[in-house]
Tab-separated table of N, CA, C and O in Angstrom:
chain	number	residue	atom	x	y	z
A	222	UNK	N	13.039	-0.747	29.933
A	222	UNK	CA	12.756	0.124	29.388
A	222	UNK	C	12.968	-0.576	28.185
A	222	UNK	O	13.983	-0.958	28.370
A	223	UNK	N	12.680	-0.684	27.335
A	223	UNK	CA	12.551	-1.497	25.448
A	223	UNK	C	13.888	-0.326	25.125
A	223	UNK	O	14.061	1.363	25.395
A	224	UNK	N	14.517	-0.714	23.986
A	224	UNK	CA	16.070	-0.228	23.971
A	224	UNK	C	15.583	0.012	22.316
A	224	UNK	O	14.658	-0.318	21.382
A	225	UNK	N	15.113	1.663	22.544
A	225	UNK	CA	14.720	2.806	21.219
A	225	UNK	C	15.398	1.805	19.663
A	225	UNK	O	14.376	2.043	19.022
A	226	UNK	N	16.269	2.090	19.777
A	226	UNK	CA	17.048	1.463	18.303
A	226	UNK	C	16.811	0.384	18.356
A	226	UNK	O	16.233	0.143	16.905
A	227	UNK	N	16.847	-0.779	18.233
A	227	UNK	CA	16.125	-1.938	18.332
A	227	UNK	C	14.977	-2.071	18.014
A	227	UNK	O	14.010	-3.205	17.348
A	228	UNK	N	14.100	-1.471	19.207
A	228	UNK	CA	12.791	-1.118	18.521
A	228	UNK	C	12.624	-0.915	16.860
A	228	UNK	O	11.638	-0.893	16.181
A	229	UNK	N	12.941	0.590	17.006
A	229	UNK	CA	12.698	1.083	15.854
A	229	UNK	C	13.460	0.170	14.536
A	229	UNK	O	13.038	-0.142	13.382
A	230	UNK	N	14.405	-0.420	14.404
A	230	UNK	CA	15.239	-1.172	13.131
A	230	UNK	C	14.277	-2.644	13.501
A	230	UNK	O	14.059	-2.639	11.758
A	231	UNK	N	13.339	-3.179	14.195
A	231	UNK	CA	12.496	-4.200	14.278
A	231	UNK	C	11.293	-3.286	13.394
A	231	UNK	O	11.017	-4.080	12.737
A	232	UNK	N	10.690	-2.540	13.986
A	232	UNK	CA	9.925	-2.302	13.026
A	232	UNK	C	10.342	-2.234	11.505
A	232	UNK	O	8.776	-3.036	10.274
A	233	UNK	N	10.841	-1.140	11.213
A	233	UNK	CA	11.225	-1.128	10.326
A	233	UNK	C	11.794	-2.576	9.418
A	233	UNK	O	11.395	-2.323	7.782
A	234	UNK	N	12.485	-3.379	10.185
A	234	UNK	CA	12.380	-4.895	9.072
A	234	UNK	C	10.886	-5.640	8.955
A	234	UNK	O	11.085	-6.115	8.049
A	235	UNK	N	10.169	-5.472	10.247
A	235	UNK	CA	8.932	-5.962	9.802
A	235	UNK	C	8.441	-5.513	8.472
A	235	UNK	O	7.351	-6.054	7.791
A	236	UNK	N	8.413	-4.091	8.272
A	236	UNK	CA	8.079	-3.587	7.590
A	236	UNK	C	7.494	-3.832	5.917
A	236	UNK	O	7.161	-4.184	4.500
A	237	UNK	N	9.267	-4.518	6.326
A	237	UNK	CA	9.775	-5.216	4.515
A	237	UNK	C	8.537	-6.017	4.357
A	237	UNK	O	8.323	-6.503	3.300
A	238	UNK	N	8.124	-6.958	5.443
A	238	UNK	CA	6.828	-8.045	4.414
A	238	UNK	C	5.840	-7.317	4.219
A	238	UNK	O	4.524	-8.150	3.664
A	239	UNK	N	5.391	-6.001	4.618
A	239	UNK	CA	4.340	-5.241	4.063
A	239	UNK	C	4.103	-5.063	2.095
A	239	UNK	O	5.481	-5.113	1.642
A	240	UNK	N	3.456	-4.861	1.627
A	240	UNK	CA	3.387	-4.867	0.335
A	240	UNK	C	3.676	-2.284	0.404
A	240	UNK	O	3.807	-2.211	1.076
A	241	UNK	N	4.662	-2.343	-0.939
A	241	UNK	CA	5.500	-1.717	-1.105
A	241	UNK	C	4.467	-0.229	-1.106
A	241	UNK	O	5.295	0.631	-0.300
A	242	UNK	N	3.518	-0.079	-1.747
A	242	UNK	CA	2.456	0.709	-1.218
A	242	UNK	C	2.170	1.315	0.885
A	242	UNK	O	2.874	2.264	0.911
A	243	UNK	N	1.650	0.162	1.221
A	243	UNK	CA	1.821	0.453	2.986
A	243	UNK	C	3.361	0.758	3.381
A	243	UNK	O	3.348	1.421	4.573
A	244	UNK	N	4.529	-0.407	3.370
A	244	UNK	CA	5.715	-0.104	3.466
A	244	UNK	C	5.954	1.012	3.628
A	244	UNK	O	6.410	2.133	4.284
A	245	UNK	N	5.990	2.154	2.075
A	245	UNK	CA	6.851	3.620	2.376
A	245	UNK	C	5.665	4.420	2.979
A	245	UNK	O	6.530	5.401	3.695
A	246	UNK	N	4.472	4.405	3.167
A	246	UNK	CA	3.536	5.045	4.139
A	246	UNK	C	3.975	4.893	5.336
A	246	UNK	O	4.876	5.571	6.808
A	247	UNK	N	3.750	3.740	5.492
A	247	UNK	CA	4.531	3.114	7.455
A	247	UNK	C	5.992	3.297	7.317
A	247	UNK	O	6.213	4.214	8.480
A	248	UNK	N	6.751	3.530	6.742
A	248	UNK	CA	8.474	3.881	7.366
A	248	UNK	C	8.668	5.353	7.100
A	248	UNK	O	9.210	5.394	8.303
A	249	UNK	N	8.203	6.091	6.390
A	249	UNK	CA	8.146	7.439	6.595
A	249	UNK	C	7.128	7.806	8.214
A	249	UNK	O	8.350	9.005	8.684
A	250	UNK	N	6.124	7.696	8.619
A	250	UNK	CA	5.812	7.527	9.793
A	250	UNK	C	6.619	6.897	10.899
A	250	UNK	O	6.514	7.964	11.784
A	251	UNK	N	7.055	5.700	10.935
A	251	UNK	CA	7.619	5.408	12.073
A	251	UNK	C	9.019	6.667	11.704
A	251	UNK	O	9.412	6.732	13.271
A	252	UNK	N	9.882	6.826	10.579
A	252	UNK	CA	11.245	7.604	10.825
A	252	UNK	C	10.528	8.771	11.760
A	252	UNK	O	11.294	9.082	12.347
A	253	UNK	N	9.445	9.316	10.843
A	253	UNK	CA	9.188	10.775	11.593
A	253	UNK	C	8.592	10.788	13.135
A	253	UNK	O	9.073	11.809	13.792
A	254	UNK	N	8.174	9.543	13.502
A	254	UNK	CA	7.855	9.689	15.164
A	254	UNK	C	8.977	9.539	15.724
A	254	UNK	O	8.996	10.319	16.668
A	255	UNK	N	10.031	8.401	15.887
A	255	UNK	CA	11.167	8.681	15.952
A	255	UNK	C	11.833	9.535	16.491
A	255	UNK	O	12.611	9.914	17.407
A	256	UNK	N	11.894	10.312	14.936
A	256	UNK	CA	12.775	11.555	15.143
A	256	UNK	C	12.727	12.563	16.168
A	256	UNK	O	12.789	12.985	16.544
A	257	UNK	N	10.922	12.471	15.876
A	257	UNK	CA	10.351	13.452	16.574
A	257	UNK	C	10.635	13.532	18.042
A	257	UNK	O	10.073	14.282	18.961
A	258	UNK	N	10.692	12.226	18.857
A	258	UNK	CA	10.803	11.584	19.802
A	258	UNK	C	12.464	11.569	20.859
A	258	UNK	O	12.369	10.946	21.358
A	259	UNK	N	13.018	12.039	19.657
A	259	UNK	CA	14.917	11.726	19.633
A	259	UNK	C	15.139	12.243	20.728
A	259	UNK	O	15.654	12.434	22.037
A	260	UNK	N	14.285	13.813	21.024
A	260	UNK	CA	14.966	14.425	22.048
A	260	UNK	C	14.214	14.601	23.548
A	260	UNK	O	14.573	15.765	24.545
A	261	UNK	N	13.356	14.062	23.466
A	261	UNK	CA	12.182	13.855	24.685
A	261	UNK	C	12.960	12.645	25.973
A	261	UNK	O	13.702	11.763	24.981
A	262	UNK	N	13.480	13.584	27.072
A	262	UNK	CA	13.844	12.668	27.914
A	262	UNK	C	12.718	12.551	29.313
A	262	UNK	O	12.870	11.275	30.185
A	263	UNK	N	11.409	12.984	29.131
A	263	UNK	CA	10.532	13.113	29.918
A	263	UNK	C	10.140	11.324	30.106
A	263	UNK	O	9.318	11.422	29.124
A	264	UNK	N	10.260	10.823	31.405
A	264	UNK	CA	9.429	9.226	30.877
A	264	UNK	C	8.040	8.665	31.203
A	264	UNK	O	7.510	8.228	30.177
A	265	UNK	N	7.396	10.254	31.588
A	265	UNK	CA	6.144	9.974	31.464
A	265	UNK	C	5.799	9.728	29.878
A	265	UNK	O	4.671	9.581	29.660
A	266	UNK	N	7.025	10.895	29.210
A	266	UNK	CA	5.859	10.258	27.613
A	266	UNK	C	7.055	9.484	26.910
A	266	UNK	O	6.063	8.751	25.981
A	267	UNK	N	8.118	9.225	27.674
A	267	UNK	CA	8.371	7.696	26.462
A	267	UNK	C	8.306	6.513	26.947
A	267	UNK	O	7.980	5.980	26.159
A	268	UNK	N	7.375	6.444	27.753
A	268	UNK	CA	7.211	4.698	28.497
A	268	UNK	C	5.620	4.686	27.743
A	268	UNK	O	5.611	3.288	26.667
A	269	UNK	N	4.780	5.555	27.513
A	269	UNK	CA	3.800	5.529	26.840
A	269	UNK	C	3.713	5.186	25.116
A	269	UNK	O	3.459	4.523	24.291
A	270	UNK	N	5.060	5.619	24.797
A	270	UNK	CA	5.592	6.054	23.508
A	270	UNK	C	6.169	4.768	22.643
A	270	UNK	O	5.332	3.933	21.873
A	271	UNK	N	6.716	4.017	23.454
A	271	UNK	CA	7.610	2.747	23.498
A	271	UNK	C	6.369	1.590	23.666
A	271	UNK	O	6.751	0.844	22.682
A	272	UNK	N	5.423	1.665	24.469
A	272	UNK	CA	4.686	0.675	24.861
A	272	UNK	C	3.873	0.078	23.340
A	272	UNK	O	3.577	-0.685	23.204
A	273	UNK	N	3.352	1.615	22.938
A	273	UNK	CA	2.560	1.737	21.448
A	273	UNK	C	3.101	0.915	20.632
A	273	UNK	O	2.611	0.435	19.478
A	274	UNK	N	4.391	1.413	20.341
A	274	UNK	CA	5.188	0.866	19.248
A	274	UNK	C	5.572	-0.920	19.143
A	274	UNK	O	5.589	-1.180	18.473
A	275	UNK	N	5.640	-0.843	20.388
A	275	UNK	CA	6.122	-2.272	20.867
A	275	UNK	C	4.613	-2.930	20.801
A	275	UNK	O	4.752	-3.728	19.708
A	276	UNK	N	3.342	-2.600	20.912
A	276	UNK	CA	1.842	-3.425	20.648
A	276	UNK	C	1.887	-3.020	19.539
A	276	UNK	O	1.229	-4.267	18.717
A	277	UNK	N	2.296	-1.751	17.920
A	277	UNK	CA	2.404	-2.145	17.256
A	277	UNK	C	3.327	-3.482	16.323
A	277	UNK	O	3.016	-3.998	15.691
A	278	UNK	N	4.296	-3.111	17.312
A	278	UNK	CA	5.344	-4.275	16.105
A	278	UNK	C	5.223	-5.648	16.696
A	278	UNK	O	4.213	-6.113	15.533
A	279	UNK	N	3.975	-5.832	17.171
A	279	UNK	CA	3.873	-7.369	17.783
A	279	UNK	C	2.760	-7.721	16.645
A	279	UNK	O	2.211	-8.476	15.771
A	280	UNK	N	1.944	-6.280	16.373
A	280	UNK	CA	0.468	-6.860	16.090
A	280	UNK	C	0.955	-6.969	14.433
A	280	UNK	O	0.612	-7.848	13.888
A	281	UNK	N	1.703	-6.013	13.624
A	281	UNK	CA	2.223	-6.295	12.623
A	281	UNK	C	3.241	-7.811	12.164
A	281	UNK	O	2.925	-8.174	11.036
A	282	UNK	N	3.760	-7.887	12.866
A	282	UNK	CA	4.851	-9.425	13.116
A	282	UNK	C	3.629	-10.281	13.092
A	282	UNK	O	3.568	-11.001	12.105
A	283	UNK	N	2.606	-10.435	14.028
A	283	UNK	CA	2.161	-11.684	13.833
A	283	UNK	C	1.014	-11.495	12.265
A	283	UNK	O	0.620	-12.449	11.991
A	284	UNK	N	0.992	-10.557	11.776
A	284	UNK	CA	-0.251	-10.369	10.593
A	284	UNK	C	0.654	-10.706	9.585
A	284	UNK	O	-0.213	-10.771	8.198
A	285	UNK	N	1.590	-10.716	9.506
A	285	UNK	CA	2.323	-10.279	8.032
A	285	UNK	C	3.238	-11.707	8.250
A	285	UNK	O	3.976	-12.366	7.399
A	286	UNK	N	3.471	-12.780	9.493
A	286	UNK	CA	3.852	-13.992	9.620
A	286	UNK	C	4.267	-14.750	7.829
A	286	UNK	O	5.200	-15.626	8.157
A	287	UNK	N	2.988	-15.502	8.225
A	287	UNK	CA	2.477	-15.734	6.893
A	287	UNK	C	3.040	-15.743	5.467
A	287	UNK	O	3.677	-16.552	4.860
A	288	UNK	N	3.739	-14.388	5.464
A	288	UNK	CA	4.065	-14.195	4.456
A	288	UNK	C	3.609	-13.855	3.230
A	288	UNK	O	4.096	-13.131	1.262
A	289	UNK	N	1.984	-14.351	3.158
A	289	UNK	CA	1.272	-14.176	2.121
A	289	UNK	C	0.962	-12.516	1.140
A	289	UNK	O	0.844	-12.635	0.518
A	290	UNK	N	1.352	-11.461	2.610
A	290	UNK	CA	1.383	-10.253	1.884
A	290	UNK	C	2.087	-9.979	0.560
A	290	UNK	O	1.894	-9.154	-0.648
A	291	UNK	N	3.273	-9.987	0.944
A	291	UNK	CA	4.713	-9.928	-0.086
A	291	UNK	C	4.171	-10.339	-1.191
A	291	UNK	O	4.448	-9.837	-2.746
A	292	UNK	N	3.584	-11.442	-1.675
A	292	UNK	CA	3.223	-12.722	-2.562
A	292	UNK	C	2.683	-11.587	-3.703
A	292	UNK	O	3.014	-11.628	-4.742
A	293	UNK	N	1.775	-11.005	-3.017
A	293	UNK	CA	0.256	-10.474	-3.637
A	293	UNK	C	0.915	-9.035	-4.504
A	293	UNK	O	-0.097	-8.106	-4.205
A	294	UNK	N	2.040	-8.703	-4.000
A	294	UNK	CA	2.551	-7.296	-4.230
A	294	UNK	C	2.205	-6.652	-5.481
A	294	UNK	O	1.912	-5.229	-5.603
A	295	UNK	N	2.504	-7.360	-7.126
A	295	UNK	CA	2.811	-6.842	-7.966
A	295	UNK	C	0.384	-7.036	-8.551
A	295	UNK	O	0.180	-6.057	-9.280
A	296	UNK	N	-0.379	-7.576	-7.676
A	296	UNK	CA	-1.047	-6.992	-7.814
A	296	UNK	C	-2.068	-5.857	-7.349
A	296	UNK	O	-1.717	-5.781	-6.058
A	297	UNK	N	-2.431	-5.079	-8.679
A	297	UNK	CA	-2.604	-3.741	-7.380
A	297	UNK	C	-3.872	-3.397	-6.782
A	297	UNK	O	-4.281	-2.491	-5.826
A	298	UNK	N	-4.711	-4.267	-6.554
A	298	UNK	CA	-5.846	-4.644	-5.478
A	298	UNK	C	-4.890	-5.421	-4.239
A	298	UNK	O	-5.898	-5.756	-3.214
A	299	UNK	N	-3.728	-5.867	-4.356
A	299	UNK	CA	-3.430	-6.452	-3.394
A	299	UNK	C	-3.601	-5.784	-2.086
A	299	UNK	O	-4.079	-6.039	-0.357
A	300	UNK	N	-3.638	-4.810	-1.742
A	300	UNK	CA	-3.600	-4.029	-0.264
A	300	UNK	C	-4.846	-3.862	0.294
A	300	UNK	O	-5.053	-3.968	1.101
A	301	UNK	N	-5.973	-3.973	-0.757
A	301	UNK	CA	-7.159	-3.355	-0.106
A	301	UNK	C	-7.718	-5.301	0.614
A	301	UNK	O	-8.964	-5.351	1.294
A	302	UNK	N	-7.562	-5.992	0.162
A	302	UNK	CA	-7.890	-7.420	0.725
A	302	UNK	C	-7.214	-7.942	1.954
A	302	UNK	O	-7.552	-8.956	1.963
A	303	UNK	N	-6.280	-6.975	2.325
A	303	UNK	CA	-5.316	-7.341	3.281
A	303	UNK	C	-6.016	-6.208	4.613
A	303	UNK	O	-5.664	-5.169	4.430
A	304	UNK	N	-6.273	-6.836	5.736
A	304	UNK	CA	-6.492	-5.971	6.788
A	304	UNK	C	-4.917	-5.784	7.704
A	304	UNK	O	-4.780	-7.021	8.434
A	305	UNK	N	-4.417	-4.556	7.879
A	305	UNK	CA	-3.414	-4.551	8.165
A	305	UNK	C	-3.709	-3.479	9.400
A	305	UNK	O	-4.134	-2.283	9.080
A	306	UNK	N	-3.273	-3.900	10.614
A	306	UNK	CA	-3.323	-2.931	11.720
A	306	UNK	C	-4.621	-3.310	12.472
A	306	UNK	O	-4.661	-4.543	12.291
A	307	UNK	N	-4.514	-2.129	13.292
A	307	UNK	CA	-6.692	-2.585	13.625
A	307	UNK	C	-7.066	-1.200	13.220
A	307	UNK	O	-6.468	-0.049	13.847
A	308	UNK	N	-8.210	-0.883	13.694
A	308	UNK	CA	-8.977	0.351	14.079
A	308	UNK	C	-9.527	0.678	15.425
A	308	UNK	O	-8.766	0.264	16.444
A	309	UNK	N	-9.102	1.881	15.020
A	309	UNK	CA	-9.342	3.079	16.347
A	309	UNK	C	-10.525	2.568	16.860
A	309	UNK	O	-11.583	3.616	15.671
A	310	UNK	N	-10.917	2.774	17.993
A	310	UNK	CA	-12.111	2.722	18.446
A	310	UNK	C	-12.365	4.632	19.003
A	310	UNK	O	-11.239	5.187	18.923
A	311	UNK	N	-13.638	4.929	19.032
A	311	UNK	CA	-14.024	6.001	18.940
A	311	UNK	C	-13.727	7.067	19.957
A	311	UNK	O	-13.328	8.235	20.299
A	312	UNK	N	-13.594	5.779	21.461
A	312	UNK	CA	-13.200	6.696	22.932
A	312	UNK	C	-11.902	7.171	22.309
A	312	UNK	O	-11.295	8.184	23.023
A	313	UNK	N	-10.911	6.462	21.902
A	313	UNK	CA	-9.272	6.453	21.328
A	313	UNK	C	-9.449	8.167	20.502
A	313	UNK	O	-8.077	9.024	21.035
A	314	UNK	N	-10.330	8.140	19.357
A	314	UNK	CA	-10.190	9.038	18.634
A	314	UNK	C	-10.297	10.520	19.267
A	314	UNK	O	-10.286	11.222	18.710
A	315	UNK	N	-11.338	10.055	20.414
A	315	UNK	CA	-12.084	11.642	21.006
A	315	UNK	C	-11.037	12.342	21.554
A	315	UNK	O	-10.746	13.238	22.187
A	316	UNK	N	-9.912	11.627	22.341
A	316	UNK	CA	-8.832	11.973	23.138
A	316	UNK	C	-7.234	12.212	22.494
A	316	UNK	O	-6.892	13.174	23.168
A	317	UNK	N	-7.396	12.102	20.982
A	317	UNK	CA	-6.450	12.913	20.142
A	317	UNK	C	-6.522	14.261	20.482
A	317	UNK	O	-7.432	14.941	19.893
A	318	UNK	N	-4.933	15.062	20.425
A	318	UNK	CA	-5.409	16.029	20.758
A	318	UNK	C	-5.506	16.539	18.738
A	318	UNK	O	-5.536	15.468	17.976
A	319	UNK	N	-5.343	17.869	18.596
A	319	UNK	CA	-5.779	18.152	16.949
A	319	UNK	C	-4.667	17.802	15.985
A	319	UNK	O	-4.790	17.869	14.946
A	320	UNK	N	-3.656	18.457	16.396
A	320	UNK	CA	-2.451	18.008	15.884
A	320	UNK	C	-1.996	16.484	15.528
A	320	UNK	O	-1.870	15.898	14.618
A	321	UNK	N	-2.558	15.275	16.534
A	321	UNK	CA	-2.491	13.750	15.982
A	321	UNK	C	-3.809	13.666	15.203
A	321	UNK	O	-3.819	12.771	14.584
A	322	UNK	N	-5.165	14.161	15.544
A	322	UNK	CA	-6.424	13.647	14.574
A	322	UNK	C	-5.806	14.434	13.229
A	322	UNK	O	-5.960	13.713	12.241
A	323	UNK	N	-5.077	15.250	12.512
A	323	UNK	CA	-4.461	15.541	11.511
A	323	UNK	C	-3.637	14.767	11.064
A	323	UNK	O	-3.749	14.765	9.973
A	324	UNK	N	-2.708	14.820	11.856
A	324	UNK	CA	-1.522	13.398	11.403
A	324	UNK	C	-2.095	11.771	11.323
A	324	UNK	O	-1.707	11.540	10.234
A	325	UNK	N	-3.067	11.507	11.756
A	325	UNK	CA	-4.178	10.927	11.533
A	325	UNK	C	-4.278	10.268	10.740
A	325	UNK	O	-4.492	9.655	9.626
A	326	UNK	N	-5.124	11.655	9.893
A	326	UNK	CA	-5.709	11.457	8.839
A	326	UNK	C	-5.242	12.087	7.656
A	326	UNK	O	-5.238	11.484	6.578
A	327	UNK	N	-3.779	12.594	8.014
A	327	UNK	CA	-2.990	12.345	6.593
A	327	UNK	C	-2.264	11.527	6.386
A	327	UNK	O	-2.549	10.398	4.916
A	328	UNK	N	-2.061	10.435	7.438
A	328	UNK	CA	-1.731	9.436	7.154
A	328	UNK	C	-3.275	7.712	6.577
A	328	UNK	O	-2.648	7.678	5.347
A	329	UNK	N	-4.193	8.467	7.347
A	329	UNK	CA	-5.060	8.036	5.711
A	329	UNK	C	-5.420	8.162	4.566
A	329	UNK	O	-5.142	7.244	3.761
A	330	UNK	N	-5.235	9.104	4.616
A	330	UNK	CA	-4.912	10.016	2.819
A	330	UNK	C	-3.686	9.302	1.891
A	330	UNK	O	-4.477	8.554	1.580
A	331	UNK	N	-2.905	9.348	2.760
A	331	UNK	CA	-2.184	8.432	2.349
A	331	UNK	C	-1.845	7.007	1.766
A	331	UNK	O	-1.100	6.599	0.731
A	332	UNK	N	-2.506	6.322	3.062
A	332	UNK	CA	-2.895	4.578	2.737
A	332	UNK	C	-3.826	4.482	2.016
A	332	UNK	O	-3.579	3.483	1.454
A	333	UNK	N	-4.315	5.342	1.114
A	333	UNK	CA	-4.926	4.858	0.694
A	333	UNK	C	-5.004	5.660	-0.813
A	333	UNK	O	-5.757	6.071	-1.882
A	334	UNK	N	-3.845	5.742	-1.356
A	334	UNK	CA	-3.360	6.287	-3.011
A	334	UNK	C	-2.785	5.091	-3.402
A	334	UNK	O	-2.129	3.967	-2.820
A	335	UNK	N	-3.419	5.404	-4.984
A	335	UNK	CA	-3.097	4.851	-5.792
A	335	UNK	C	-1.931	4.446	-5.980
A	335	UNK	O	-0.816	4.863	-5.403
A	336	UNK	N	-1.350	3.120	-6.174
A	336	UNK	CA	-0.176	2.306	-7.350
A	336	UNK	C	1.185	2.642	-6.048
A	336	UNK	O	0.942	1.458	-4.741
A	337	UNK	N	1.855	3.540	-6.445
A	337	UNK	CA	2.685	3.601	-5.358
A	337	UNK	C	2.832	4.286	-4.221
A	337	UNK	O	3.735	4.155	-3.338
A	338	UNK	N	1.796	4.698	-3.691
A	338	UNK	CA	1.333	5.649	-2.798
A	338	UNK	C	1.934	7.119	-3.034
A	338	UNK	O	1.765	8.111	-1.757
A	339	UNK	N	2.341	6.993	-4.330
A	339	UNK	CA	2.686	8.549	-4.435
A	339	UNK	C	1.600	9.729	-5.390
A	339	UNK	O	2.118	10.875	-5.350
A	340	UNK	N	0.274	8.946	-5.883
A	340	UNK	CA	0.308	9.583	-6.498
A	340	UNK	C	-1.227	10.553	-5.294
A	340	UNK	O	-1.159	10.214	-4.990
A	341	UNK	N	-1.798	10.879	-6.637
A	341	UNK	CA	-2.756	12.531	-5.583
A	341	UNK	C	-4.198	11.297	-5.870
A	341	UNK	O	-5.049	11.191	-4.454
A	342	UNK	N	-4.565	10.593	-6.214
A	342	UNK	CA	-5.807	9.952	-6.415
A	342	UNK	C	-6.005	9.113	-5.468
A	342	UNK	O	-5.512	8.098	-5.447
A	343	UNK	N	-7.088	9.401	-4.879
A	343	UNK	CA	-7.538	8.230	-3.442
A	343	UNK	C	-8.261	6.811	-4.036
A	343	UNK	O	-8.607	6.446	-5.450
A	344	UNK	N	-8.264	6.250	-3.442
A	344	UNK	CA	-8.127	4.465	-3.809
A	344	UNK	C	-10.024	4.648	-4.049
A	344	UNK	O	-10.516	4.160	-4.647
A	345	UNK	N	-10.246	4.700	-3.115
A	345	UNK	CA	-11.561	4.820	-2.735
A	345	UNK	C	-12.102	5.940	-2.184
A	345	UNK	O	-11.255	7.188	-1.442
A	346	UNK	N	-13.599	6.142	-2.003
A	346	UNK	CA	-14.140	7.518	-1.069
A	346	UNK	C	-14.409	7.242	0.236
A	346	UNK	O	-15.006	7.976	1.162
A	347	UNK	N	-14.160	6.448	0.789
A	347	UNK	CA	-14.107	5.915	2.450
A	347	UNK	C	-13.632	7.351	3.095
A	347	UNK	O	-12.057	7.574	2.587
A	348	UNK	N	-13.283	7.403	4.352
A	348	UNK	CA	-12.888	8.452	4.933
A	348	UNK	C	-12.806	8.183	6.479
A	348	UNK	O	-13.695	7.400	6.845
A	349	UNK	N	-11.767	8.268	7.385
A	349	UNK	CA	-11.853	8.335	8.450
A	349	UNK	C	-12.810	8.936	9.514
A	349	UNK	O	-13.677	9.970	8.623
A	350	UNK	N	-13.539	8.102	10.380
A	350	UNK	CA	-14.917	8.599	11.123
A	350	UNK	C	-14.088	9.892	12.057
A	350	UNK	O	-13.034	10.385	12.284
A	351	UNK	N	-14.688	10.463	12.444
A	351	UNK	CA	-14.425	12.350	12.564
A	351	UNK	C	-14.925	12.306	13.567
A	351	UNK	O	-15.384	11.474	14.392
A	352	UNK	N	-14.187	13.072	14.699
A	352	UNK	CA	-14.059	13.252	15.973
A	352	UNK	C	-15.116	13.110	16.392
A	352	UNK	O	-15.853	14.007	15.916
A	353	UNK	N	-16.035	12.611	17.614
A	353	UNK	CA	-17.382	12.935	17.958
A	353	UNK	C	-18.174	12.230	17.841
A	353	UNK	O	-19.135	12.854	17.958
A	354	UNK	N	-18.008	11.690	16.718
A	354	UNK	CA	-19.118	10.815	16.328
A	354	UNK	C	-19.072	9.336	16.287
A	354	UNK	O	-17.749	8.804	16.613
């Protein structure tokens, strides 16, 4: 099994390569997820949790290894021209329980806010696909 603290720290270190708007949202999400799983002891839940986060870490490390993202942080549109992470397929979205679907929607909303990620104005009119569509 993976060392949870090492994985957590590695994710936060990798987020330093991201534009600040995305880093802010990503750091909050990671901290919340790891905090929520701190008291879980059942391997049935922990193994897939850590596996998914390890895959996420590998993906973000690969997508940010060139360093190009951080150079464009001062440009307001820099976040829009980079594809970070991956799209979720409809089958996976369908399997989400209501709490996770709502959490994903909130994450999507937060990641599409202007400037420092703290304003309420959305960047564009995109919305994530609805479950079952």
